[in-house]
Structure formats: C-alpha cells, structure tokens
Amino acid sequence: MLPIVHHPGYSIDWPERHPFPMAKFRALRERLSALGFDSRDDVRWITPHPASSDALLRTHTADYLQRFYLGDIANTRRTPSGFPWSPALVERTLLEVGGTLATVEAARENGLALNSAGGTHHAYADRASGYCLLNDLAVATHYLLAEHRLERILIVDCDVHQGDGTAWIFRHEPRVFTFSIHGEANFPFEKVRGDRDVALPRGTDDDAYLRCLARELDPILSDFRPQFVLFDAGADVHAGDRLGHFSLSTAGLYRRDRFVLARCRDLGIPVAGVIGGGYDRDLQALADRHAQLFLAALALNPECCRSGKG
C-alpha cells in the first residue's frame, strides 16, 4: 500500500502574476487522478490536519510563530518569504506542515509515504525565506526525534536550491544528517554549511546529476545508517524550470526519484517524500514533473512498502 497525503487546501486563491505557482498542488492532484491513482487498490489517500503549535515549537521560536500567525501586523503585509500574508496563507501553511507530519507517520507504518506538497527548506527557526514560511522537513524531523526516539535521521534534499534553513536548524544536532545536492550559482547565494553539500554547475544534465547522486548518497547511507529518510524531490532541477538552471529531463527526474527510493528500500529504511520546488508557469507540465516521484514510488510498490511495519 502506498499512502499519499493531500489536502485541497494546499492550493488557495493567489495573485495571478505571483511567481510562486500556488495552483500546482491542485494540478498535481488532478494529474495523479488522470494517471489512475484514484482507482488503484494499492494507493491510500490521507487527508491531513493542520500542524499544532506544540509541533511547530520544537523547530520555530515562539516570537516568530506569533509573527507568522498575525502577519507581522505592525509593518507589512508581505513576509520575507516572498508571499503576501493572509489568514488563508497561514491555514494552508499549517496544512502543508501537517501533511508532512502525516507522511512521516504513514511512512513509519508502511515503509514509504508521499506528501503532494512540502519541502519548505528555506525557513529558519526564527524567520521565513525563499517562499518558505515554516520548515516542514525540520518540524517532521523533530517530531520523529521527540515522539519516536529515533537516533539517526537523514534528510536527502534534491531540490535545485540548497536547504539552507534545514542545515541551519540542525547544525548542532548529531542525530540528523543533512545532505543537499543543488545548484552552485543559485539561491541562496550564501549557502549554510550542512553535513554534506554538493554544488553542481548550471546546465547539469541527467547523466552527470545521477552519477553524482549515486557517488554521494551510497556512502552516506552506509556510514550514517539512517533509521529514517526524508526525501525532498524538488522538480526545479528540470530543464524547463524558470528558477532551476539545470538540464534534467522528465525521465531524469523519474530515474532520480526511483534511485533514492530503491536504495532506501534495499536497506529497509522508511522514506517520507515531499515534492519540493517547481516553478514553471505551465501547470500541466509542472504537475507531470512532480508526478514522477509518485510514479517511481508506485513502480516499487509493494516491494518498497514492505520495508516498514505494515
């Protein structure tokens, strides 16, 4: 069984010319439906609840959360995330983080689970950044540390942008290993040192990317021996992405995602996957790129999912 977490509230009404494609979550859900995911007996859809303040406070400061909830009421309606603040934005952000929390719990039981949102890796403990208000990867990791007493959690971040917020949050946490493979000449232009950072040049194609990923990931898996993996499968490495500057194909995305999931399956490591970045204005093309993660997971089902408790 492959659990997929989705909420209609992931997409909200949004300024038409805003560079962040807020409608992509709805487009992805429609794409998965068109691919037959709704009619499969081996797919289970999960509707998440908003993340609680208690869960968020393991990662974010109380002062920042108050400003997040209230929208920095004194000065501006636009946060450092690049988003225009609104109560609806607060609610969808809480749903997104709650979705990743539901995904890690489902992955513990099934060996693999996916969120149709998530990957907000630029958010710091005390501030927003880069279209990221709350760091769902960090919140979910802290949940696993606190509630399930895990001792070795690996974050595999394949978004084209370095996960600077995640690296900063866990900079002094030996139980968490942050691995980011990203664009060298891309946001954030001042990188934060993680446990393993690999910066690749503009124009990196399928073969170069996948060779590098295999060379880097395998030693981390064997040396760190993670008990759980969070996988940020950013689609912004695609050649058609407006903000990526890499040259991966859609087939390359599929190969990347299947490689990561299969490696973890072979080692019996549960994986929670999130979709990460993707910024094409063509929502159908973008949804198809994000869908590669789900197609890769389904191709490994049920073998992959037997690695969990279920």
GROMACS .gro file of C-alpha atoms in nm:
model
  310
    1MET     CA    1   0.000   0.000   0.000
    2LEU     CA    2   0.128   0.347  -0.093
    3PRO     CA    3  -0.008   0.624   0.132
    4ILE     CA    4  -0.036   0.965  -0.036
    5VAL     CA    5  -0.116   1.272   0.173
    6HIS     CA    6  -0.313   1.552   0.010
    7HIS     CA    7  -0.545   1.833   0.110
    8PRO     CA    8  -0.749   2.055  -0.124
    9GLY     CA    9  -0.641   2.345   0.094
   10TYR     CA   10  -0.280   2.316  -0.026
   11SER     CA   11  -0.382   2.549  -0.311
   12ILE     CA   12  -0.553   2.878  -0.224
   13ASP     CA   13  -0.663   3.186  -0.417
   14TRP     CA   14  -0.346   3.360  -0.527
   15PRO     CA   15  -0.230   3.671  -0.715
   16GLU     CA   16  -0.227   3.584  -1.083
   17ARG     CA   17   0.119   3.725  -1.156
   18HIS     CA   18   0.291   3.595  -0.842
   19PRO     CA   19   0.598   3.387  -0.937
   20PHE     CA   20   0.508   3.104  -0.699
   21PRO     CA   21   0.263   2.864  -0.871
   22MET     CA   22   0.024   2.809  -0.580
   23ALA     CA   23  -0.216   2.616  -0.804
   24LYS     CA   24   0.041   2.344  -0.869
   25PHE     CA   25  -0.078   2.132  -0.576
   26ARG     CA   26  -0.427   2.114  -0.722
   27ALA     CA   27  -0.279   2.047  -1.067
   28LEU     CA   28  -0.069   1.762  -0.927
   29ARG     CA   29  -0.372   1.604  -0.762
   30GLU     CA   30  -0.558   1.622  -1.093
   31ARG     CA   31  -0.259   1.475  -1.277
   32LEU     CA   32  -0.240   1.181  -1.037
   33SER     CA   33  -0.611   1.123  -1.085
   34ALA     CA   34  -0.563   1.124  -1.463
   35LEU     CA   35  -0.282   0.870  -1.422
   36GLY     CA   36  -0.523   0.633  -1.249
   37PHE     CA   37  -0.413   0.674  -0.888
   38ASP     CA   38  -0.773   0.711  -0.765
   39SER     CA   39  -0.878   0.372  -0.896
   40ARG     CA   40  -0.584   0.172  -0.759
   41ASP     CA   41  -0.631  -0.062  -0.465
   42ASP     CA   42  -0.268  -0.016  -0.362
   43VAL     CA   43  -0.295   0.361  -0.307
   44ARG     CA   44  -0.441   0.508   0.012
   45TRP     CA   45  -0.525   0.878   0.022
   46ILE     CA   46  -0.479   1.056   0.356
   47THR     CA   47  -0.626   1.397   0.442
   48PRO     CA   48  -0.404   1.576   0.695
   49HIS     CA   49  -0.487   1.808   0.982
   50PRO     CA   50  -0.311   2.142   1.040
   51ALA     CA   51   0.011   2.122   1.238
   52SER     CA   52  -0.028   2.217   1.604
   53SER     CA   53   0.164   2.492   1.779
   54ASP     CA   54   0.324   2.229   2.003
   55ALA     CA   55   0.468   2.052   1.699
   56LEU     CA   56   0.589   2.379   1.547
   57LEU     CA   57   0.756   2.497   1.869
   58ARG     CA   58   1.007   2.213   1.850
   59THR     CA   59   1.152   2.391   1.547
   60HIS     CA   60   1.038   2.755   1.541
   61THR     CA   61   1.067   3.025   1.806
   62ALA     CA   62   0.756   3.144   1.986
   63ASP     CA   63   0.819   3.501   1.873
   64TYR     CA   64   0.841   3.400   1.509
   65LEU     CA   65   0.528   3.187   1.530
   66GLN     CA   66   0.335   3.479   1.674
   67ARG     CA   67   0.450   3.696   1.384
   68PHE     CA   68   0.360   3.419   1.141
   69TYR     CA   69   0.010   3.380   1.282
   70LEU     CA   70  -0.054   3.755   1.292
   71GLY     CA   71   0.128   3.856   0.975
   72ASP     CA   72   0.381   4.097   1.130
   73ILE     CA   73   0.079   4.313   1.199
   74ALA     CA   74   0.261   4.640   1.261
   75ASN     CA   75   0.451   4.695   0.939
   76THR     CA   76   0.387   4.492   0.628
   77ARG     CA   77   0.152   4.253   0.456
   78ARG     CA   78   0.441   4.080   0.281
   79THR     CA   79   0.666   3.840   0.468
   80PRO     CA   80   1.036   3.775   0.395
   81SER     CA   81   0.916   3.451   0.236
   82GLY     CA   82   0.806   3.645  -0.071
   83PHE     CA   83   0.438   3.567  -0.003
   84PRO     CA   84   0.162   3.822   0.059
   85TRP     CA   85   0.037   3.741   0.409
   86SER     CA   86  -0.325   3.644   0.471
   87PRO     CA   87  -0.517   3.423   0.716
   88ALA     CA   88  -0.573   3.180   0.428
   89LEU     CA   89  -0.196   3.158   0.375
   90VAL     CA   90  -0.149   3.075   0.744
   91GLU     CA   91  -0.406   2.797   0.724
   92ARG     CA   92  -0.264   2.638   0.407
   93THR     CA   93   0.088   2.653   0.552
   94LEU     CA   94  -0.028   2.472   0.866
   95LEU     CA   95  -0.197   2.212   0.645
   96GLU     CA   96   0.123   2.163   0.445
   97VAL     CA   97   0.331   2.103   0.758
   98GLY     CA   98   0.058   1.881   0.898
   99GLY     CA   99   0.073   1.691   0.571
  100THR     CA  100   0.441   1.617   0.612
  101LEU     CA  101   0.380   1.508   0.972
  102ALA     CA  102   0.111   1.270   0.848
  103THR     CA  103   0.350   1.149   0.578
  104VAL     CA  104   0.628   1.055   0.821
  105GLU     CA  105   0.381   0.870   1.041
  106ALA     CA  106   0.244   0.678   0.742
  107ALA     CA  107   0.598   0.601   0.626
  108ARG     CA  108   0.681   0.453   0.965
  109GLU     CA  109   0.392   0.212   0.926
  110ASN     CA  110   0.424   0.136   0.554
  111GLY     CA  111   0.790   0.193   0.467
  112LEU     CA  112   0.709   0.470   0.219
  113ALA     CA  113   0.463   0.759   0.203
  114LEU     CA  114   0.441   1.077  -0.004
  115ASN     CA  115   0.308   1.428   0.050
  116SER     CA  116   0.172   1.617  -0.252
  117ALA     CA  117   0.326   1.934  -0.105
  118GLY     CA  118   0.612   2.012   0.135
  119GLY     CA  119   0.983   2.074   0.107
  120THR     CA  120   0.989   2.425   0.258
  121HIS     CA  121   1.357   2.402   0.339
  122HIS     CA  122   1.450   2.772   0.336
  123ALA     CA  123   1.257   2.861   0.652
  124TYR     CA  124   1.474   2.917   0.959
  125ALA     CA  125   1.375   2.876   1.322
  126ASP     CA  126   1.306   3.247   1.357
  127ARG     CA  127   1.229   3.373   1.007
  128ALA     CA  128   1.081   3.299   0.668
  129SER     CA  129   1.281   3.287   0.347
  130GLY     CA  130   1.251   3.191  -0.018
  131TYR     CA  131   0.879   3.107  -0.043
  132CYS     CA  132   0.905   2.914   0.284
  133LEU     CA  133   0.719   3.021   0.598
  134LEU     CA  134   0.759   2.711   0.815
  135ASN     CA  135   1.015   2.435   0.768
  136ASP     CA  136   0.809   2.118   0.732
  137LEU     CA  137   1.115   1.895   0.698
  138ALA     CA  138   1.256   2.023   1.026
  139VAL     CA  139   0.922   2.003   1.208
  140ALA     CA  140   0.874   1.643   1.094
  141THR     CA  141   1.231   1.552   1.188
  142HIS     CA  142   1.190   1.698   1.536
  143TYR     CA  143   0.867   1.502   1.568
  144LEU     CA  144   1.050   1.177   1.492
  145LEU     CA  145   1.326   1.263   1.739
  146ALA     CA  146   1.085   1.354   2.018
  147GLU     CA  147   0.796   1.114   1.972
  148HIS     CA  148   0.968   0.806   1.830
  149ARG     CA  149   1.313   0.846   1.984
  150LEU     CA  150   1.496   0.795   1.656
  151GLU     CA  151   1.871   0.844   1.670
  152ARG     CA  152   1.970   0.874   1.303
  153ILE     CA  153   1.758   1.067   1.053
  154LEU     CA  154   1.881   1.154   0.704
  155ILE     CA  155   1.739   1.442   0.501
  156VAL     CA  156   1.809   1.393   0.129
  157ASP     CA  157   1.745   1.729  -0.037
  158CYS     CA  158   1.746   1.711  -0.417
  159ASP     CA  159   1.578   2.047  -0.473
  160VAL     CA  160   1.788   2.268  -0.701
  161HIS     CA  161   1.820   2.522  -0.419
  162GLN     CA  162   2.025   2.439  -0.111
  163GLY     CA  163   1.821   2.363   0.200
  164ASP     CA  164   1.983   2.640   0.400
  165GLY     CA  165   1.715   2.668   0.666
  166THR     CA  166   1.722   2.295   0.734
  167ALA     CA  167   2.102   2.294   0.753
  168TRP     CA  168   2.099   2.585   0.998
  169ILE     CA  169   1.832   2.433   1.222
  170PHE     CA  170   2.022   2.104   1.257
  171ARG     CA  171   2.375   2.244   1.256
  172HIS     CA  172   2.435   2.122   1.614
  173GLU     CA  173   2.219   1.807   1.603
  174PRO     CA  174   2.429   1.491   1.555
  175ARG     CA  175   2.120   1.271   1.520
  176VAL     CA  176   2.030   1.443   1.193
  177PHE     CA  177   2.238   1.432   0.873
  178THR     CA  178   2.155   1.692   0.609
  179PHE     CA  179   2.257   1.609   0.252
  180SER     CA  180   2.189   1.868  -0.018
  181ILE     CA  181   2.271   1.838  -0.388
  182HIS     CA  182   2.193   2.170  -0.554
  183GLY     CA  183   2.288   2.441  -0.799
  184GLU     CA  184   2.609   2.626  -0.723
  185ALA     CA  185   2.502   2.958  -0.879
  186ASN     CA  186   2.150   2.971  -0.741
  187PHE     CA  187   1.951   3.083  -0.438
  188PRO     CA  188   2.051   3.101  -0.158
  189PHE     CA  189   2.363   3.273  -0.281
  190GLU     CA  190   2.518   3.249   0.066
  191LYS     CA  191   2.497   2.881   0.150
  192VAL     CA  192   2.472   2.739   0.502
  193ARG     CA  193   2.706   2.450   0.569
  194GLY     CA  194   2.522   2.121   0.610
  195ASP     CA  195   2.664   1.778   0.682
  196ARG     CA  196   2.718   1.715   0.311
  197ASP     CA  197   2.666   1.978   0.042
  198VAL     CA  198   2.726   1.916  -0.327
  199ALA     CA  199   2.704   2.218  -0.557
  200LEU     CA  200   2.669   2.147  -0.930
  201PRO     CA  201   2.716   2.390  -1.220
  202ARG     CA  202   2.445   2.535  -1.440
  203GLY     CA  203   2.341   2.307  -1.723
  204THR     CA  204   2.396   1.983  -1.529
  205ASP     CA  205   2.219   1.706  -1.724
  206ASP     CA  206   2.067   1.369  -1.637
  207ASP     CA  207   2.381   1.157  -1.651
  208ALA     CA  208   2.607   1.400  -1.466
  209TYR     CA  209   2.347   1.456  -1.195
  210LEU     CA  210   2.268   1.089  -1.143
  211ARG     CA  211   2.634   0.988  -1.135
  212CYS     CA  212   2.698   1.248  -0.868
  213LEU     CA  213   2.393   1.148  -0.666
  214ALA     CA  214   2.492   0.780  -0.663
  215ARG     CA  215   2.852   0.863  -0.573
  216GLU     CA  216   2.742   1.080  -0.280
  217LEU     CA  217   2.435   0.903  -0.143
  218ASP     CA  218   2.565   0.548  -0.114
  219PRO     CA  219   2.849   0.629   0.132
  220ILE     CA  220   2.613   0.838   0.345
  221LEU     CA  221   2.367   0.551   0.368
  222SER     CA  222   2.636   0.301   0.460
  223ASP     CA  223   2.824   0.524   0.706
  224PHE     CA  224   2.540   0.709   0.880
  225ARG     CA  225   2.299   0.411   0.871
  226PRO     CA  226   1.981   0.620   0.895
  227GLN     CA  227   1.672   0.483   1.063
  228PHE     CA  228   1.452   0.715   0.858
  229VAL     CA  229   1.489   0.927   0.543
  230LEU     CA  230   1.306   1.244   0.445
  231PHE     CA  231   1.338   1.299   0.070
  232ASP     CA  232   1.284   1.639  -0.091
  233ALA     CA  233   1.222   1.554  -0.457
  234GLY     CA  234   1.234   1.906  -0.597
  235ALA     CA  235   1.125   1.923  -0.962
  236ASP     CA  236   1.307   2.252  -1.017
  237VAL     CA  237   1.613   2.063  -1.145
  238HIS     CA  238   1.417   2.014  -1.469
  239ALA     CA  239   1.547   2.186  -1.783
  240GLY     CA  240   1.217   2.371  -1.824
  241ASP     CA  241   1.207   2.524  -1.477
  242ARG     CA  242   1.224   2.904  -1.463
  243LEU     CA  243   1.441   2.911  -1.150
  244GLY     CA  244   1.648   2.596  -1.181
  245HIS     CA  245   1.918   2.641  -1.448
  246PHE     CA  246   1.980   2.265  -1.467
  247SER     CA  247   1.909   2.047  -1.771
  248LEU     CA  248   1.743   1.734  -1.636
  249SER     CA  249   1.467   1.572  -1.839
  250THR     CA  250   1.139   1.435  -1.706
  251ALA     CA  251   1.285   1.087  -1.747
  252GLY     CA  252   1.583   1.205  -1.544
  253LEU     CA  253   1.352   1.313  -1.262
  254TYR     CA  254   1.194   0.969  -1.260
  255ARG     CA  255   1.533   0.797  -1.256
  256ARG     CA  256   1.650   1.018  -0.969
  257ASP     CA  257   1.341   0.954  -0.758
  258ARG     CA  258   1.338   0.581  -0.824
  259PHE     CA  259   1.709   0.560  -0.741
  260VAL     CA  260   1.666   0.724  -0.400
  261LEU     CA  261   1.356   0.524  -0.311
  262ALA     CA  262   1.507   0.194  -0.428
  263ARG     CA  263   1.828   0.247  -0.234
  264CYS     CA  264   1.629   0.304   0.084
  265ARG     CA  265   1.402   0.007   0.007
  266ASP     CA  266   1.701  -0.222  -0.033
  267LEU     CA  267   1.828  -0.116   0.310
  268GLY     CA  268   1.487  -0.135   0.477
  269ILE     CA  269   1.480   0.238   0.558
  270PRO     CA  270   1.138   0.408   0.575
  271VAL     CA  271   1.107   0.713   0.348
  272ALA     CA  272   0.877   1.015   0.361
  273GLY     CA  273   0.882   1.205   0.032
  274VAL     CA  274   0.779   1.564  -0.038
  275ILE     CA  275   0.758   1.739  -0.375
  276GLY     CA  276   0.981   2.042  -0.316
  277GLY     CA  277   1.028   2.323  -0.565
  278GLY     CA  278   0.897   2.364  -0.917
  279TYR     CA  279   0.821   2.698  -1.081
  280ASP     CA  280   0.703   2.652  -1.438
  281ARG     CA  281   0.403   2.866  -1.532
  282ASP     CA  282   0.275   2.574  -1.740
  283LEU     CA  283   0.091   2.394  -1.461
  284GLN     CA  284   0.031   2.078  -1.662
  285ALA     CA  285   0.399   2.039  -1.741
  286LEU     CA  286   0.492   2.115  -1.382
  287ALA     CA  287   0.238   1.868  -1.242
  288ASP     CA  288   0.379   1.597  -1.468
  289ARG     CA  289   0.729   1.661  -1.334
  290HIS     CA  290   0.614   1.641  -0.973
  291ALA     CA  291   0.418   1.326  -1.058
  292GLN     CA  292   0.742   1.139  -1.135
  293LEU     CA  293   0.800   1.090  -0.762
  294PHE     CA  294   0.464   0.918  -0.728
  295LEU     CA  295   0.514   0.708  -1.040
  296ALA     CA  296   0.855   0.598  -0.914
  297ALA     CA  297   0.709   0.502  -0.577
  298LEU     CA  298   0.428   0.308  -0.741
  299ALA     CA  299   0.676   0.121  -0.959
  300LEU     CA  300   0.849  -0.004  -0.644
  301ASN     CA  301   0.522  -0.096  -0.473
  302PRO     CA  302   0.468  -0.329  -0.293
  303GLU     CA  303   0.836  -0.420  -0.252
  304CYS     CA  304   0.930  -0.079  -0.115
  305CYS     CA  305   0.640  -0.059   0.123
  306ARG     CA  306   0.717  -0.395   0.283
  307SER     CA  307   1.025  -0.238   0.445
  308GLY     CA  308   0.807  -0.069   0.707
  309LYS     CA  309   0.599  -0.215   0.987
  310GLY     CA  310   0.293  -0.277   0.772
   0.00000   0.00000   0.00000
